[in-house]
Short mmCIF file of C-alpha atoms in Angstrom, two decimals:
data_model
loop_
_atom_site.label_atom_id
_atom_site.label_comp_id
_atom_site.label_asym_id
_atom_site.label_seq_id
_atom_site.Cartn_x
_atom_site.Cartn_y
_atom_site.Cartn_z
CA MET A 1463 16.42 6.38 59.43
CA LYS A 1464 19.44 4.28 58.69
CA LEU A 1465 21.35 4.81 55.51
CA SER A 1466 20.88 1.20 54.49
CA ASN A 1467 17.08 1.62 54.74
CA LEU A 1468 17.20 4.75 52.67
CA PHE A 1469 19.27 2.93 50.01
CA THR A 1470 16.83 0.00 49.97
CA ARG A 1471 13.88 2.29 49.58
CA PHE A 1472 15.68 4.13 46.73
CA ILE A 1473 16.29 0.87 44.89
CA VAL A 1474 12.64 -0.18 45.34
CA ILE A 1475 11.40 3.19 44.02
CA ILE A 1476 13.73 2.91 40.95
CA ALA A 1477 12.39 -0.63 40.28
CA LEU A 1478 8.82 0.55 40.67
CA CYS A 1479 9.40 3.49 38.34
CA GLY A 1480 10.77 1.09 35.69
CA SER A 1481 7.85 -1.23 36.21
CA PHE A 1482 5.35 1.60 35.97
CA SER A 1483 7.11 2.84 32.89
CA ALA A 1484 6.63 -0.52 31.21
CA ILE A 1485 2.93 -0.78 32.32
CA ALA A 1486 2.28 2.85 31.32
CA ASP A 1487 3.31 2.16 27.67
CA ASN A 1488 -0.15 1.18 26.60
CA ARG A 1489 0.26 2.51 23.05
CA PRO A 1490 -1.47 0.28 20.59
CA ASN A 1491 0.18 -2.11 18.21
CA ILE A 1492 -0.47 -1.07 14.59
CA ILE A 1493 -1.08 -3.40 11.64
CA VAL A 1494 -1.55 -2.14 8.10
CA ILE A 1495 -2.83 -4.78 5.69
CA LEU A 1496 -2.67 -3.85 2.03
CA ALA A 1497 -4.25 -5.98 -0.75
CA ASP A 1498 -2.97 -5.58 -4.28
CA ASP A 1499 -5.43 -4.82 -7.19
CA LEU A 1500 -8.47 -5.84 -5.17
CA GLY A 1501 -11.84 -5.04 -6.75
CA TYR A 1502 -14.13 -2.90 -4.64
CA ASN A 1503 -16.98 -5.38 -4.83
CA ASP A 1504 -14.85 -8.39 -4.12
CA VAL A 1505 -15.13 -8.39 -0.33
CA GLY A 1506 -18.29 -8.96 1.61
CA PHE A 1507 -18.16 -5.81 3.76
CA THR A 1508 -18.53 -3.40 0.86
CA ASN A 1509 -22.03 -4.61 -0.09
CA GLY A 1510 -22.69 -7.97 1.54
CA SER A 1511 -21.64 -10.01 -1.56
CA THR A 1512 -21.09 -13.64 -0.89
CA GLN A 1513 -19.59 -14.67 -4.23
CA ILE A 1514 -16.10 -14.46 -2.73
CA GLN A 1515 -15.81 -15.64 0.88
CA THR A 1516 -14.11 -13.09 3.12
CA PRO A 1517 -15.44 -13.91 6.63
CA ARG A 1518 -12.45 -12.70 8.52
CA LEU A 1519 -12.43 -9.31 6.87
CA ASN A 1520 -16.20 -9.03 7.16
CA GLU A 1521 -15.81 -9.66 10.92
CA LEU A 1522 -13.19 -6.93 11.22
CA ALA A 1523 -15.44 -4.52 9.37
CA ALA A 1524 -18.49 -5.46 11.42
CA ASN A 1525 -16.67 -4.64 14.64
CA GLY A 1526 -14.74 -1.68 13.29
CA VAL A 1527 -15.29 1.28 11.00
CA THR A 1528 -15.84 1.04 7.27
CA PHE A 1529 -14.68 4.10 5.44
CA GLU A 1530 -17.24 4.40 2.70
CA ASN A 1531 -15.28 7.16 1.02
CA GLY A 1532 -11.76 5.66 1.40
CA TYR A 1533 -9.26 6.60 -1.22
CA VAL A 1534 -5.64 5.96 -2.24
CA THR A 1535 -3.31 8.61 -3.63
CA HIS A 1536 -2.66 6.90 -7.02
CA PRO A 1537 -4.41 4.34 -9.19
CA TYR A 1538 -1.51 1.85 -9.42
CA CYS A 1539 0.98 0.08 -7.25
CA GLY A 1540 4.31 1.83 -6.57
CA PRO A 1541 3.17 5.53 -6.25
CA SER A 1542 0.23 4.49 -4.10
CA ARG A 1543 2.59 2.71 -1.66
CA ALA A 1544 4.97 5.66 -1.63
CA GLY A 1545 2.05 7.91 -0.50
CA LEU A 1546 0.86 5.40 2.08
CA LEU A 1547 4.21 4.78 3.69
CA THR A 1548 5.43 8.38 3.80
CA GLY A 1549 2.09 9.91 4.64
CA ARG A 1550 2.80 12.44 1.84
CA TYR A 1551 1.35 12.77 -1.66
CA GLN A 1552 4.02 11.09 -3.83
CA ALA A 1553 3.89 14.11 -6.13
CA ARG A 1554 5.57 16.04 -3.31
CA PHE A 1555 8.80 14.22 -4.24
CA GLY A 1556 8.24 13.43 -7.89
CA MET A 1557 7.52 9.74 -7.64
CA GLU A 1558 4.46 9.02 -9.85
CA ASN A 1559 5.65 5.90 -11.75
CA ASN A 1560 6.32 2.40 -10.62
CA VAL A 1561 9.83 1.74 -9.44
CA SER A 1562 11.50 -0.70 -11.80
CA TYR A 1563 13.35 -3.67 -10.29
CA ALA A 1564 16.98 -2.56 -10.65
CA PRO A 1565 19.29 -3.66 -7.83
CA PHE A 1566 22.14 -1.95 -9.54
CA ASP A 1567 20.57 1.54 -9.88
CA PRO A 1568 21.25 3.85 -6.92
CA HIS A 1569 18.55 6.31 -8.04
CA MET A 1570 15.57 3.94 -8.78
CA GLY A 1571 13.64 3.94 -5.45
CA LEU A 1572 11.84 5.90 -2.72
CA PRO A 1573 14.07 8.86 -1.96
CA THR A 1574 15.94 8.10 1.24
CA GLU A 1575 15.39 11.60 2.55
CA GLU A 1576 11.67 10.88 2.70
CA LEU A 1577 10.68 9.46 6.10
CA THR A 1578 8.46 6.42 6.21
CA PHE A 1579 6.09 6.34 9.18
CA ALA A 1580 8.03 3.20 10.22
CA GLU A 1581 11.06 5.34 10.70
CA ARG A 1582 9.05 7.83 12.79
CA LEU A 1583 7.63 5.04 15.02
CA LYS A 1584 10.91 3.31 15.42
CA LYS A 1585 12.37 6.44 16.95
CA VAL A 1586 9.82 6.25 19.77
CA GLY A 1587 10.27 2.56 20.60
CA TYR A 1588 8.10 0.65 18.23
CA GLN A 1589 9.33 -2.60 16.69
CA THR A 1590 8.69 -2.49 12.97
CA ALA A 1591 8.13 -5.25 10.41
CA ILE A 1592 7.09 -5.67 6.80
CA PHE A 1593 5.82 -8.79 5.12
CA GLY A 1594 5.32 -9.13 1.37
CA LYS A 1595 5.65 -6.66 -1.42
CA TRP A 1596 8.05 -3.69 -1.26
CA HIS A 1597 8.17 -2.24 -4.79
CA LEU A 1598 9.95 0.92 -3.67
CA GLY A 1599 13.52 0.13 -4.80
CA ALA A 1600 15.80 -2.90 -4.99
CA ALA A 1601 19.22 -1.30 -4.50
CA PRO A 1602 20.55 -1.79 -0.95
CA LYS A 1603 19.87 1.69 0.28
CA PHE A 1604 16.21 1.59 -0.79
CA GLN A 1605 15.39 -1.80 0.88
CA PRO A 1606 13.01 -1.99 3.84
CA ASN A 1607 15.70 -2.55 6.45
CA GLN A 1608 17.11 0.81 5.42
CA GLN A 1609 13.73 2.57 5.36
CA GLY A 1610 12.63 2.04 8.98
CA PHE A 1611 11.79 -1.71 9.14
CA ASP A 1612 13.62 -3.87 11.68
CA TYR A 1613 12.37 -7.01 10.04
CA PHE A 1614 11.50 -7.85 6.47
CA TYR A 1615 10.22 -11.05 4.87
CA GLY A 1616 9.10 -10.62 1.34
CA PHE A 1617 10.16 -9.54 -2.04
CA LEU A 1618 11.49 -6.24 -3.63
CA ASP A 1619 9.74 -6.19 -7.04
CA GLY A 1620 6.14 -5.32 -7.93
CA GLY A 1621 5.01 -8.96 -7.72
CA HIS A 1622 6.09 -12.54 -7.32
CA MET A 1623 5.24 -16.02 -8.35
CA TYR A 1624 3.01 -17.67 -5.72
CA MET A 1625 3.98 -21.33 -5.96
CA PRO A 1626 7.11 -22.70 -4.23
CA GLY A 1627 9.66 -24.14 -6.61
CA GLN A 1628 9.37 -21.33 -9.17
CA VAL A 1629 12.39 -19.35 -7.92
CA GLN A 1630 15.23 -18.79 -10.37
CA VAL A 1631 18.50 -17.61 -8.94
CA GLY A 1632 20.01 -14.80 -10.98
CA SER A 1633 16.71 -13.85 -12.64
CA PRO A 1634 16.68 -10.20 -13.78
CA ASP A 1635 12.92 -10.30 -13.03
CA GLY A 1636 12.10 -9.96 -9.35
CA TYR A 1637 8.96 -12.06 -9.78
CA TRP A 1638 11.23 -15.13 -10.00
CA SER A 1639 13.96 -14.05 -7.56
CA PRO A 1640 14.34 -15.67 -4.10
CA ILE A 1641 12.21 -14.36 -1.27
CA VAL A 1642 14.22 -12.10 1.14
CA ARG A 1643 14.41 -12.28 4.95
CA ASN A 1644 16.05 -9.00 5.98
CA ASN A 1645 19.11 -8.79 3.80
CA LEU A 1646 19.56 -12.52 3.09
CA PRO A 1647 17.78 -14.97 0.64
CA ALA A 1648 14.95 -16.99 2.21
CA GLU A 1649 12.70 -19.77 1.19
CA PHE A 1650 8.97 -20.49 1.19
CA ASP A 1651 7.57 -23.99 0.86
CA GLU A 1652 3.93 -23.26 0.61
CA TYR A 1653 1.54 -20.86 -1.21
CA LEU A 1654 3.14 -17.47 -0.96
CA THR A 1655 0.13 -15.70 0.62
CA THR A 1656 0.01 -18.40 3.31
CA ALA A 1657 3.75 -18.22 3.85
CA LEU A 1658 3.62 -14.42 4.36
CA SER A 1659 0.66 -14.73 6.77
CA ARG A 1660 2.27 -17.45 8.77
CA ASP A 1661 5.52 -15.51 9.13
CA ALA A 1662 3.50 -12.43 10.33
CA ALA A 1663 1.61 -14.60 12.79
CA LYS A 1664 4.91 -15.99 14.17
CA TYR A 1665 6.28 -12.47 14.53
CA ILE A 1666 3.30 -11.61 16.71
CA LYS A 1667 3.66 -14.75 18.78
CA ARG A 1668 7.36 -13.93 19.59
CA SER A 1669 6.79 -10.19 20.20
CA GLY A 1670 7.61 -8.77 23.56
CA ASP A 1671 6.24 -5.91 25.63
CA GLU A 1672 7.24 -3.18 23.18
CA PRO A 1673 4.50 -2.05 20.81
CA PHE A 1674 4.98 -3.06 17.22
CA MET A 1675 3.96 -1.78 13.78
CA MET A 1676 3.51 -4.39 11.06
CA TYR A 1677 2.98 -3.65 7.37
CA ILE A 1678 1.54 -6.78 5.61
CA ALA A 1679 1.66 -5.99 1.92
CA TYR A 1680 0.08 -8.97 0.12
CA ASN A 1681 0.67 -9.30 -3.57
CA ALA A 1682 -2.67 -11.00 -3.71
CA PRO A 1683 -4.72 -10.85 -5.82
CA HIS A 1684 -2.24 -9.26 -8.28
CA ALA A 1685 -1.28 -11.30 -11.24
CA PRO A 1686 -0.03 -13.91 -12.01
CA LEU A 1687 -3.31 -15.71 -11.28
CA GLN A 1688 -2.27 -18.65 -9.08
CA ALA A 1689 -3.94 -20.30 -6.19
CA PRO A 1690 -4.15 -23.81 -4.58
CA GLN A 1691 -6.43 -26.05 -6.61
CA GLU A 1692 -8.48 -27.00 -3.58
CA THR A 1693 -9.41 -23.32 -3.07
CA ILE A 1694 -10.10 -22.79 -6.76
CA ASN A 1695 -12.55 -25.73 -6.63
CA LYS A 1696 -14.62 -23.75 -4.13
CA TYR A 1697 -15.40 -21.24 -6.94
CA LYS A 1698 -16.30 -23.64 -9.76
CA HIS A 1699 -19.75 -21.98 -9.89
CA ILE A 1700 -18.05 -18.82 -11.43
CA LYS A 1701 -17.99 -19.23 -15.20
CA ASN A 1702 -15.03 -16.93 -15.87
CA LYS A 1703 -11.95 -19.24 -15.31
CA ASN A 1704 -9.69 -16.40 -14.46
CA ARG A 1705 -12.18 -15.02 -11.92
CA GLN A 1706 -12.30 -18.46 -10.37
CA ILE A 1707 -8.50 -18.26 -9.55
CA TYR A 1708 -8.79 -14.61 -8.57
CA ALA A 1709 -11.58 -15.46 -6.17
CA ALA A 1710 -9.43 -18.18 -4.60
CA MET A 1711 -6.64 -15.72 -4.23
CA VAL A 1712 -8.83 -13.30 -2.32
CA ASP A 1713 -10.12 -16.30 -0.25
CA GLU A 1714 -6.58 -17.33 0.62
CA MET A 1715 -5.70 -13.77 1.62
CA ASP A 1716 -8.71 -13.62 3.98
CA GLN A 1717 -7.65 -16.91 5.54
CA GLY A 1718 -4.14 -15.44 6.06
CA ILE A 1719 -5.55 -12.39 7.75
CA GLY A 1720 -7.41 -14.76 9.98
CA MET A 1721 -4.02 -16.36 10.96
CA VAL A 1722 -2.76 -12.91 11.96
CA VAL A 1723 -5.89 -12.07 13.99
CA ASP A 1724 -5.72 -15.42 15.69
CA ALA A 1725 -2.15 -14.78 16.65
CA LEU A 1726 -3.14 -11.42 18.22
CA LYS A 1727 -5.76 -13.17 20.34
CA GLU A 1728 -3.42 -15.91 21.42
CA LYS A 1729 -0.83 -13.37 22.45
CA GLY A 1730 -3.34 -11.28 24.28
CA LYS A 1731 -2.82 -8.31 21.90
CA TYR A 1732 -5.99 -8.31 20.01
CA GLU A 1733 -7.86 -5.63 22.00
CA ASN A 1734 -5.18 -3.01 21.79
CA THR A 1735 -4.12 -3.45 18.15
CA LEU A 1736 -5.28 -1.05 15.47
CA ILE A 1737 -5.65 -2.83 12.15
CA PHE A 1738 -6.15 -0.97 8.91
CA PHE A 1739 -7.12 -2.89 5.78
CA LEU A 1740 -7.32 -1.36 2.29
CA SER A 1741 -6.31 -2.05 -1.36
CA ASP A 1742 -3.45 -0.17 -3.10
CA ASN A 1743 -5.82 0.75 -5.96
CA GLY A 1744 -8.87 -0.56 -7.77
CA GLY A 1745 -9.00 -3.99 -9.42
CA LEU A 1746 -8.11 -4.60 -13.02
CA TYR A 1747 -10.66 -3.44 -15.52
CA PRO A 1748 -10.68 -4.50 -19.27
CA ASP A 1749 -9.73 -1.07 -20.50
CA THR A 1750 -8.08 -0.68 -23.95
CA TRP A 1751 -4.53 -1.24 -22.65
CA TRP A 1752 -5.49 -4.71 -21.18
CA PRO A 1753 -8.82 -5.73 -22.74
CA LYS A 1754 -8.67 -9.27 -21.51
CA PHE A 1755 -8.02 -8.54 -17.82
CA ASP A 1756 -11.62 -8.95 -16.69
CA TRP A 1757 -11.49 -10.88 -13.44
CA ALA A 1758 -11.98 -8.14 -10.76
CA ASP A 1759 -15.34 -6.45 -9.97
CA ASN A 1760 -15.16 -2.75 -9.07
CA SER A 1761 -18.91 -2.24 -9.20
CA PRO A 1762 -20.76 0.04 -8.58
CA PHE A 1763 -17.92 2.11 -9.84
CA ARG A 1764 -16.61 2.62 -13.35
CA HIS A 1765 -13.24 1.60 -14.72
CA GLY A 1766 -10.40 0.34 -12.49
CA LYS A 1767 -6.72 0.31 -11.95
CA VAL A 1768 -4.84 3.15 -13.69
CA ALA A 1769 -8.03 5.15 -13.98
CA LEU A 1770 -8.81 8.30 -11.85
CA MET A 1771 -12.45 7.31 -11.99
CA GLU A 1772 -13.86 5.94 -8.62
CA GLY A 1773 -13.03 2.36 -9.81
CA GLY A 1774 -9.31 3.22 -9.78
CA VAL A 1775 -8.87 5.11 -6.54
CA HIS A 1776 -11.94 4.42 -4.30
CA VAL A 1777 -10.99 1.26 -2.48
CA PRO A 1778 -12.29 -1.10 0.29
CA PHE A 1779 -10.91 0.54 3.51
CA ILE A 1780 -11.61 -0.40 7.17
CA ALA A 1781 -10.10 0.08 10.63
CA HIS A 1782 -10.52 -2.19 13.62
CA TRP A 1783 -9.44 -1.44 17.22
CA PRO A 1784 -11.47 -3.12 19.93
CA ASN A 1785 -10.11 -0.80 22.73
CA LYS A 1786 -11.36 2.31 20.96
CA ILE A 1787 -13.94 1.28 18.39
CA LYS A 1788 -16.67 -0.26 20.47
CA LYS A 1789 -19.22 -0.98 17.82
CA GLY A 1790 -18.93 -1.29 14.04
CA PHE A 1791 -20.13 1.69 12.04
CA LYS A 1792 -19.84 3.30 8.56
CA PHE A 1793 -18.12 6.62 8.13
CA ASN A 1794 -18.85 8.81 5.14
CA GLY A 1795 -16.21 11.55 5.30
CA LEU A 1796 -13.29 11.70 2.84
CA VAL A 1797 -10.52 9.40 4.03
CA SER A 1798 -7.12 8.88 2.44
CA ALA A 1799 -4.35 6.24 2.67
CA LEU A 1800 -2.30 9.29 3.79
CA ASP A 1801 -4.18 9.23 7.03
CA ILE A 1802 -2.72 5.88 8.11
CA ALA A 1803 0.72 7.42 8.59
CA ALA A 1804 -0.80 10.50 10.35
CA THR A 1805 -2.92 8.35 12.68
CA SER A 1806 -0.13 5.98 13.47
CA VAL A 1807 2.31 8.79 14.32
CA ALA A 1808 -0.28 10.52 16.49
CA ILE A 1809 -1.28 7.50 18.55
CA ALA A 1810 2.33 6.28 18.83
CA LYS A 1811 3.28 9.76 20.13
CA ALA A 1812 5.93 10.07 17.42
CA ASP A 1813 7.38 13.27 16.01
CA ALA A 1814 5.53 15.10 13.22
CA SER A 1815 6.95 18.53 13.95
CA ASP A 1816 8.45 18.83 10.48
CA GLY A 1817 4.87 19.50 9.17
CA LEU A 1818 5.35 17.32 6.15
CA LEU A 1819 2.52 14.82 6.62
CA ASP A 1820 -0.46 15.38 4.31
CA GLY A 1821 -2.76 13.02 6.22
CA VAL A 1822 -5.17 13.55 9.08
CA ASN A 1823 -5.28 11.76 12.46
CA LEU A 1824 -8.40 9.59 12.15
CA GLU A 1825 -8.55 8.60 15.87
CA PRO A 1826 -11.10 11.27 16.76
CA TYR A 1827 -13.31 10.17 13.85
CA MET A 1828 -12.96 6.43 14.62
CA THR A 1829 -14.00 7.06 18.25
CA LYS A 1830 -16.90 9.33 17.22
CA ARG A 1831 -15.47 12.28 19.18
CA LYS A 1832 -15.37 14.21 15.93
CA THR A 1833 -17.78 14.20 12.96
CA GLY A 1834 -17.59 15.63 9.48
CA THR A 1835 -14.91 15.01 6.91
CA PRO A 1836 -11.16 14.68 7.69
CA HIS A 1837 -10.40 16.22 4.23
CA ASN A 1838 -12.13 19.01 2.44
CA ALA A 1839 -10.58 17.82 -0.79
CA LEU A 1840 -8.33 15.02 -2.20
CA PHE A 1841 -6.04 15.32 -5.12
CA TRP A 1842 -4.49 13.19 -7.81
CA ARG A 1843 -1.97 13.68 -10.63
CA LEU A 1844 -0.60 11.21 -13.20
CA GLU A 1845 2.61 11.33 -15.13
CA GLU A 1846 1.63 9.45 -18.25
CA ALA A 1847 0.82 12.73 -20.06
CA ASP A 1848 0.13 16.31 -19.27
CA ASN A 1849 -3.29 17.18 -17.94
CA ILE A 1850 -4.20 13.96 -16.21
CA TRP A 1851 -5.58 15.06 -12.90
CA ALA A 1852 -8.48 14.95 -10.48
CA VAL A 1853 -9.83 16.76 -7.46
CA ARG A 1854 -12.67 15.41 -5.23
CA THR A 1855 -14.63 17.13 -2.53
CA MET A 1856 -17.56 15.84 -0.55
CA THR A 1857 -19.92 17.19 -3.19
CA ALA A 1858 -18.15 17.13 -6.57
CA LYS A 1859 -15.34 15.75 -8.63
CA TYR A 1860 -13.48 17.49 -11.46
CA MET A 1861 -11.00 15.53 -13.58
CA GLN A 1862 -9.35 14.92 -16.87
CA GLN A 1863 -8.09 11.70 -18.35
CA GLY A 1864 -8.26 10.16 -21.77
CA LEU A 1865 -10.52 7.31 -20.86
CA PRO A 1866 -13.27 6.16 -23.20
CA GLY A 1867 -16.36 8.26 -22.64
CA VAL A 1868 -14.63 10.47 -19.97
CA GLY A 1869 -12.02 12.97 -21.05
CA ARG A 1870 -12.62 16.22 -19.06
CA ALA A 1871 -15.41 15.50 -16.68
CA TYR A 1872 -17.37 16.92 -13.69
CA PHE A 1873 -19.49 14.69 -11.48
CA ASP A 1874 -22.05 15.47 -8.83
CA MET A 1875 -20.82 13.15 -6.05
CA VAL A 1876 -23.91 13.67 -3.89
CA ASN A 1877 -26.52 12.56 -6.54
CA ASP A 1878 -24.19 10.61 -8.80
CA PRO A 1879 -21.45 9.00 -6.64
CA THR A 1880 -20.80 6.28 -9.27
CA GLU A 1881 -20.02 8.89 -11.97
CA GLN A 1882 -22.63 7.96 -14.59
CA VAL A 1883 -23.39 11.48 -15.82
CA ASN A 1884 -20.62 13.80 -17.08
CA ALA A 1885 -21.90 17.30 -16.29
CA VAL A 1886 -18.74 19.18 -17.46
CA ASP A 1887 -19.17 22.89 -17.98
CA LYS A 1888 -22.72 22.88 -16.63
CA TYR A 1889 -21.44 24.35 -13.34
CA PRO A 1890 -18.63 26.66 -14.42
CA GLN A 1891 -18.21 28.43 -11.02
CA LYS A 1892 -17.96 25.03 -9.09
CA GLN A 1893 -15.48 23.78 -11.63
CA ALA A 1894 -13.44 26.95 -11.22
CA GLU A 1895 -13.39 26.49 -7.46
CA LEU A 1896 -12.13 22.88 -7.75
CA ALA A 1897 -9.58 23.92 -10.37
CA LYS A 1898 -8.27 26.57 -7.94
CA LEU A 1899 -7.96 23.96 -5.18
CA TRP A 1900 -6.03 21.64 -7.43
CA ASN A 1901 -3.65 24.41 -8.65
CA GLU A 1902 -2.96 25.45 -5.08
CA TRP A 1903 -2.11 21.92 -4.09
CA ASN A 1904 0.06 21.44 -7.14
CA LYS A 1905 2.24 24.40 -6.37
CA ASN A 1906 4.08 22.37 -3.73
CA ASN A 1907 4.74 19.37 -5.99
CA LYS A 1908 7.71 18.26 -7.99
CA GLU A 1909 7.59 17.09 -11.49
CA ASN A 1910 7.88 13.34 -11.95
CA ILE A 1911 11.40 11.97 -12.06
CA LEU A 1912 11.17 8.23 -12.83
CA ARG A 1913 10.50 6.79 -16.21
CA GLN A 1914 7.81 4.23 -16.73
CA SER A 1915 9.09 0.64 -16.50
CA ASN A 1916 9.02 -0.11 -20.15
CA GLU A 1917 10.77 3.09 -21.04
CA TYR A 1918 13.30 2.47 -18.34
CA LYS A 1919 14.01 -1.07 -19.47
CA SER A 1920 14.38 0.08 -23.09
CA ALA A 1921 16.92 2.68 -21.97
CA VAL A 1922 18.90 0.18 -19.93
CA GLN A 1923 18.92 -2.32 -22.77
CA ALA A 1924 20.11 0.41 -25.16
CA PHE A 1925 22.82 1.30 -22.68
CA TYR A 1926 24.11 -2.28 -22.66
CA GLU A 1927 23.87 -2.60 -26.45
CA GLN A 1928 25.97 0.62 -26.79
CA LEU A 1929 28.41 -0.50 -24.06
CA ASN A 1930 28.92 -3.82 -25.86
CA LYS A 1931 29.34 -2.03 -29.21
CA ASP A 1932 31.94 0.31 -27.75
CA ASP A 1933 33.79 -2.55 -26.06
CA ARG A 1934 33.90 -4.48 -29.34
CA ALA A 1935 35.15 -1.46 -31.21
CA GLN A 1936 37.89 -0.91 -28.71
CA ALA A 1937 38.94 -4.57 -28.83
CA LYS A 1938 39.03 -4.43 -32.65
CA ALA A 1939 41.14 -1.27 -32.56
CA ARG A 1940 43.83 -2.73 -30.29
CA GLU A 1941 46.92 -4.02 -32.11
CA LYS A 1942 48.06 -7.52 -31.32
CA TYR A 1943 51.30 -7.63 -29.42
CA ILE A 1944 54.16 -10.02 -30.12
CA VAL A 1945 55.92 -11.94 -27.39
CA LYS A 1946 59.74 -11.89 -27.81
#
C-alpha cells in the first residue's frame, strides 16, 4: 500500500473519530427552574387546582415524575439556594442566613471553596448559564461568573422590582439596581419574569452541540407584588386583591416556562433535556412576624416560609425528561433539593470523588429501575435561636420551633402527613431514634457564620456612624496652618 494512501486513511480515521466523539456525547441538557415563595397548592399538578392557571407546568408534571415528598434544605431563600447549588446541606459550611446585598464585603457570600454543581459540570464540557436571582453574594468573587456559570443574566440581591423603568443607579438596595449581564449592567424593557424567560429561550436557540446546564431562578412570585394588568384581570374572581396579583405572577412564570420549553422543541433538544422544577421554600403564611402576608396557599400543609412545618419545606417538585421518563407518575420517597446536584453530576459524568455531595442520584428512581426512598432521613437546622431543628423519615417527623401551637413536636407522617396532631412524648423510643439521627448529622456541621440581614445592616450603619464620628473628631483636632 502506498504511503499516500496510508496517510489518507489515517486522516479519514482521525476525522471519523472526532465525528463519533461528537455524536457519542449524548449526555442530556439540564435545566433547573426554581420558583420563589411559591405556595404548595398554587400549581395545578399538586392537586388539580384550577384557580391559578399553570398549564405548562401541569404538562411537564403529567409527562414526568411528581415528587410527592419533595423537600428543600431550608425554609427561606438564601440558605435553600446554597444547599441546592452545592448539593450540600448549607449547615456543612455555616451558611444558614440570607446573604445581605453588600458588594463591598469580601466575606458576605457563598464560600468560594464550596463547589457549585455548575463548576463540576463545566469541568466536563457543559456550557453553564443562570437567569434571574442569585442571592449568594454581590462582591465580585461571589458572583455567578466566578462560581461556575459562563453566562449570567439577572440580579444579585434577594429580589428585584418587576417593572421596567424602576431601576435606580447607585441604589444601595439591589431590588432597584440595574439588571446584570455577566459582569456588566444590562437592561430589561418588559415584565421581568418575561425578560428572564425570553433571554433563557434565546440562549437555548443559540446553543451548539455541547450539552448545557441552565439554572432559571425566577424571583416570581416573591414580593413586591407586581404583574401586568392584563394578567391580573384574569383573576378578578379572586376576592383577595393581593392574591389576584400573586396569581398573575405565577401565571406569568408558567408562560415563561412555556417559552423555554418551546425553544427546546424548536432547537430539537426537548427529548434529551432533563428539567427540574421546584420552589425554594413554601409560600408566605400570615404568621406573627408578617400577619398581613396572606396571598399564598400552602394547603393541605400548615404554616409556610420560615417554618419547619411541612408548609415551609415541603414544596412542589417535578422532573421531566422524555428520553428517560416515558410516562408521568408520582413518586412517594423522600426527595431533596440536594439530589438535583447529585443527579446532574452523575448523568453528566462529572467528578464527585471528593465525597462531599449530600444528595442522591435520582436517575434510577425516575426511570423506575429502583424503588423505595432515596433518603432514609432529611434534616433541618435554623440559626434564629438555639434548638430550632427538624428530622423527617418516611414514617415520622420530630422537630422544635417556637411556632404558635407547635413548639417541640412529633408527627406520625404515615397517618398524619399534614401535621394536625402533635404526639410529642407519646412515642419516646421513636423520638430518641430520630434525635440520634439528627445529632449524628449535626456532628459534621459548622455553626452559622452570617448575621441576619437586619442585624448586619444595623452593624454596617453603626460602623459608618462611628467612622464619621472619628473623622470629624480628627478634623476638629487638627490645627489650622498658616501660609507664609
